[in-house]
XYZ file of C-alpha atoms in Angstrom:
337
model
C -262.609 85.191 97.980
C -260.906 82.744 96.072
C -258.402 80.642 97.477
C -255.500 81.623 96.185
C -256.768 85.217 94.715
C -259.447 87.376 93.762
C -261.004 85.595 90.349
C -261.541 88.320 87.891
C -263.102 85.660 85.059
C -266.905 87.285 85.029
C -270.686 85.214 84.015
C -272.632 86.144 82.201
C -276.407 85.981 82.328
C -278.649 87.510 79.708
C -282.618 86.790 79.539
C -285.215 88.157 76.807
C -289.024 88.750 78.036
C -291.895 89.496 75.907
C -294.882 91.834 76.581
C -296.928 94.619 76.040
C -296.096 97.015 79.234
C -293.514 99.757 78.177
C -291.534 98.994 81.073
C -291.450 96.094 81.560
C -289.161 93.921 83.579
C -288.508 97.843 84.404
C -290.915 98.071 87.240
C -289.469 95.641 89.276
C -289.013 97.785 92.033
C -285.399 98.757 94.712
C -285.731 96.162 96.761
C -287.085 93.459 94.920
C -283.938 94.092 92.912
C -281.903 93.804 96.269
C -283.739 90.516 96.718
C -282.090 88.925 94.042
C -278.582 90.179 94.228
C -278.778 87.947 97.734
C -279.299 85.603 96.203
C -276.630 85.795 93.923
C -274.452 87.255 96.821
C -273.648 91.099 95.029
C -275.067 94.193 96.092
C -276.215 97.276 94.519
C -273.159 100.365 94.620
C -273.986 103.081 92.337
C -276.314 103.300 89.657
C -277.764 105.523 86.376
C -280.233 105.270 83.653
C -282.307 107.045 80.903
C -285.677 106.793 79.154
C -283.834 103.316 77.424
C -282.566 100.526 80.354
C -281.410 101.006 84.606
C -277.872 100.319 84.758
C -276.400 98.987 88.067
C -272.343 98.610 89.610
C -272.543 95.428 91.381
C -270.042 94.619 94.385
C -268.966 92.126 91.813
C -269.717 93.722 88.354
C -272.828 94.853 86.842
C -276.950 94.988 86.652
C -278.178 95.920 83.091
C -282.418 95.957 82.666
C -284.312 97.131 80.028
C -288.049 96.778 79.497
C -287.937 93.152 77.781
C -284.066 92.274 78.343
C -282.367 91.515 81.692
C -278.132 90.929 81.846
C -276.827 90.289 84.906
C -272.586 89.446 85.432
C -270.613 88.492 88.275
C -267.017 87.653 89.166
C -266.004 86.496 91.939
C -267.602 83.530 93.997
C -271.050 85.007 92.762
C -274.047 82.247 92.488
C -274.665 84.257 89.489
C -277.346 80.678 88.506
C -279.154 82.252 91.564
C -280.914 84.663 90.453
C -283.170 82.756 87.969
C -286.315 81.568 89.990
C -286.869 84.462 91.721
C -285.995 87.086 88.003
C -288.403 84.087 86.891
C -291.122 84.958 89.366
C -290.707 88.664 89.662
C -291.207 88.256 85.619
C -294.214 86.876 85.333
C -295.856 88.503 87.745
C -295.746 91.625 85.282
C -297.073 89.452 82.708
C -293.699 88.980 81.272
C -292.987 85.775 79.527
C -289.298 84.408 79.036
C -288.542 83.937 75.268
C -284.681 83.174 75.739
C -281.973 82.729 77.991
C -278.374 82.898 76.580
C -275.426 81.818 79.847
C -271.594 82.488 79.393
C -267.831 82.982 81.257
C -264.456 82.359 80.279
C -261.756 80.005 82.021
C -261.733 80.121 85.559
C -258.295 81.008 87.034
C -259.657 79.122 90.416
C -262.257 76.943 89.371
C -261.641 75.228 92.391
C -262.835 78.074 94.063
C -266.523 78.295 92.485
C -269.523 77.123 94.509
C -272.675 75.537 93.076
C -273.838 75.330 90.556
C -270.495 76.649 89.357
C -268.766 73.939 90.436
C -268.339 72.732 86.269
C -270.403 74.182 83.013
C -272.154 70.457 83.206
C -273.125 71.263 86.890
C -274.138 75.588 85.297
C -276.249 73.500 82.076
C -277.944 70.744 84.666
C -279.599 74.077 86.986
C -279.917 76.075 83.359
C -282.510 73.244 82.217
C -283.796 72.307 85.822
C -284.664 76.145 85.827
C -285.499 77.595 82.374
C -289.711 76.538 81.587
C -289.869 73.852 78.653
C -290.815 76.744 76.247
C -287.440 77.089 75.554
C -286.800 74.440 73.120
C -284.764 75.630 70.609
C -281.107 74.872 72.753
C -277.469 74.242 72.460
C -274.453 73.866 74.320
C -270.471 74.171 72.823
C -267.063 74.601 74.620
C -264.840 76.965 71.935
C -261.967 76.369 73.208
C -258.327 78.134 72.970
C -255.240 77.360 72.346
C -254.569 80.979 74.699
C -256.464 79.388 77.940
C -259.976 81.726 77.807
C -261.952 78.870 76.467
C -265.416 80.534 75.922
C -268.712 77.983 76.984
C -271.628 79.371 76.111
C -275.391 78.380 76.844
C -278.371 79.254 74.530
C -282.238 78.469 74.573
C -284.862 79.928 72.883
C -288.574 79.880 71.963
C -287.958 80.438 68.779
C -291.588 82.358 67.453
C -290.522 84.900 70.080
C -287.337 85.462 69.489
C -286.984 86.025 65.889
C -286.365 89.861 65.534
C -284.072 90.209 68.828
C -280.532 90.483 66.724
C -281.702 92.494 63.857
C -279.076 95.038 63.054
C -277.144 95.173 66.334
C -273.979 92.649 68.357
C -272.688 91.923 71.676
C -268.496 92.217 71.986
C -267.193 90.406 75.618
C -263.770 90.807 75.673
C -261.577 89.081 78.207
C -258.189 90.340 78.992
C -255.355 88.732 81.057
C -251.457 89.288 82.378
C -252.134 92.848 82.012
C -249.024 95.741 81.818
C -248.168 95.694 85.667
C -247.479 99.612 85.522
C -251.264 100.733 83.788
C -252.122 97.794 86.677
C -251.208 99.899 89.486
C -253.170 102.201 88.009
C -256.538 101.296 89.670
C -255.299 100.534 92.675
C -256.563 103.206 96.106
C -253.984 105.916 96.831
C -253.776 105.139 100.172
C -255.640 106.630 102.471
C -257.187 109.087 99.741
C -260.298 110.128 101.532
C -262.170 109.973 98.446
C -265.391 107.948 98.431
C -265.649 104.480 95.470
C -267.901 107.366 92.897
C -264.874 110.038 93.130
C -262.532 107.168 93.295
C -263.895 105.576 89.996
C -264.019 109.015 88.477
C -260.497 109.928 89.142
C -259.804 106.548 87.913
C -261.701 106.851 84.405
C -259.853 109.854 84.102
C -256.390 109.189 84.495
C -257.113 105.696 82.946
C -257.913 107.062 79.814
C -261.060 104.418 80.130
C -263.465 107.766 79.648
C -261.870 108.368 75.939
C -263.516 105.156 74.770
C -266.425 106.481 74.068
C -266.438 110.058 74.848
C -270.023 110.338 74.038
C -271.488 107.717 77.094
C -273.083 108.633 80.058
C -270.094 106.899 82.597
C -270.920 105.690 86.034
C -267.853 104.250 87.176
C -266.846 103.319 91.061
C -262.954 102.440 92.571
C -262.657 98.923 95.267
C -260.579 99.291 98.000
C -258.014 98.842 97.831
C -257.803 97.677 94.520
C -260.091 97.033 91.668
C -262.639 99.435 89.209
C -266.201 98.860 87.642
C -267.902 101.461 85.019
C -270.977 101.379 83.199
C -271.252 103.514 79.748
C -274.797 104.476 78.732
C -275.180 105.450 75.264
C -278.508 105.051 74.102
C -280.089 102.402 73.796
C -276.810 100.463 74.061
C -274.446 99.508 77.288
C -270.807 99.360 78.037
C -268.862 98.424 81.213
C -265.540 97.302 82.318
C -264.367 95.772 84.523
C -260.776 95.172 86.400
C -259.438 93.143 89.263
C -255.013 94.619 88.971
C -252.979 91.721 91.697
C -250.365 91.031 89.947
C -250.069 86.933 89.454
C -253.884 86.459 88.762
C -254.544 90.428 86.876
C -257.744 90.796 84.654
C -259.685 93.085 82.948
C -262.604 93.135 80.470
C -265.268 94.903 78.843
C -268.038 94.803 76.483
C -270.398 96.907 74.897
C -273.640 96.134 72.795
C -273.830 99.010 69.313
C -275.313 98.682 66.361
C -273.413 97.449 63.666
C -272.969 100.491 61.864
C -270.561 101.751 65.199
C -267.191 102.199 64.644
C -266.462 99.373 67.533
C -263.087 98.586 67.162
C -261.525 102.362 67.252
C -262.857 101.216 70.730
C -261.137 97.737 70.916
C -257.890 99.484 70.306
C -258.261 102.248 72.887
C -259.258 98.854 75.220
C -255.922 97.443 74.260
C -254.099 100.494 74.566
C -255.872 100.495 78.225
C -254.730 97.225 79.719
C -251.884 96.139 77.223
C -252.764 92.738 78.091
C -250.551 89.799 77.498
C -253.427 87.434 76.458
C -256.967 88.759 75.222
C -259.678 86.671 73.716
C -262.800 88.705 71.528
C -266.430 86.681 71.911
C -268.594 88.145 69.198
C -272.814 87.351 68.806
C -274.047 88.705 66.200
C -277.043 88.029 63.632
C -276.836 85.454 61.237
C -276.458 88.205 58.393
C -273.621 90.474 60.603
C -271.101 88.803 57.616
C -268.656 86.707 60.380
C -265.902 86.871 58.135
C -265.334 90.353 57.335
C -266.093 90.826 61.783
C -263.597 88.199 62.048
C -260.638 90.174 59.645
C -261.749 93.664 61.444
C -261.041 92.189 65.004
C -257.907 90.500 64.198
C -257.002 93.431 62.298
C -257.403 96.261 64.942
C -255.679 94.397 67.325
C -252.267 93.598 65.111
C -250.514 97.408 65.113
C -250.717 96.386 69.135
C -248.811 93.656 69.057
C -251.366 91.303 69.506
C -250.944 87.935 67.487
C -253.919 86.229 66.749
C -253.560 82.525 67.985
C -256.909 80.941 67.603
C -260.393 81.023 65.561
C -264.011 79.604 66.058
C -267.180 80.006 65.020
C -271.180 78.726 65.863
C -274.367 78.953 64.767
C -276.545 78.324 67.208
C -280.189 77.878 66.610
C -283.220 79.815 65.748
C -282.517 83.420 66.222
C -280.333 82.846 69.052
C -277.169 84.092 66.180
C -273.249 83.762 65.391
C -271.102 83.525 67.949
C -267.929 83.676 67.079
C -264.440 83.717 69.066
C -260.931 84.617 68.806
C -257.520 84.749 71.121
C -255.102 86.791 70.794
C -250.830 86.919 72.727
C -249.193 90.373 72.606
C -245.515 90.078 71.659
C -243.558 90.787 74.525
C -239.969 91.975 74.557
């Protein structure tokens, strides 16, 4: 818990590996997963999986494990980057080699409450440089500023030889929202004395808020915290989506993230997310391949949000080395009466 309130903005770590085992990272047993998360200072509260990957709802956000990719996203005052030494040790024991890393986060609401190594972006980068192998020689560090206060921090490192095809037909969208509509945010508070488990209360919130309609084909694993807060993971084939909500007045926050194919109707999902939360400020970051039609994607994002009263305030595009792709970052503010 931060000094002034709970820190909603997440830290996100994505690691890519290479190896011959079809199961790869999915062979890491649950005891080892718990040990990895202990270093981060969070735990598993619910889980689901399919033939492609495993998805865990955490006490602070989410964990996704594919055979050659792992994504950890944590909020609050968690020490996300401290998962790296243990993660690399388990992967190497499975015969996997690290070939890519991406670390992203927004601007913390309560930066002074963050523990090492998250006290500053500089410290985070130094920590990454210390623990990542030197074979990840294609690197870039940047901060994409914003007039709407959701500046975006990005670090990438990759081994060009193994990362060539990791972003051919998919992209990752990360959405951060603050100043949530007060009436809608109240839906993410538990009913006092409801007696339900977090799983049961989570399913109620999913239905009540319309989150279940964002991707009706996804299998949803959801959880409601006490007295307030909500997390969900959706799995749909090889793709995931995730939502996390901190609804308290004064520092309300919600995030939406999804990995989808380039031919999916992700803009419709984005509009549904905006309607669920009606944020005052919203940022949309997208990571995509070099040939994804960046200008068109950016225009489609702005076009999807404008009819909902969200006006674009800034747009940045950054190209990253090797096969780390292109990152776009757009911010929006609401026209409110």
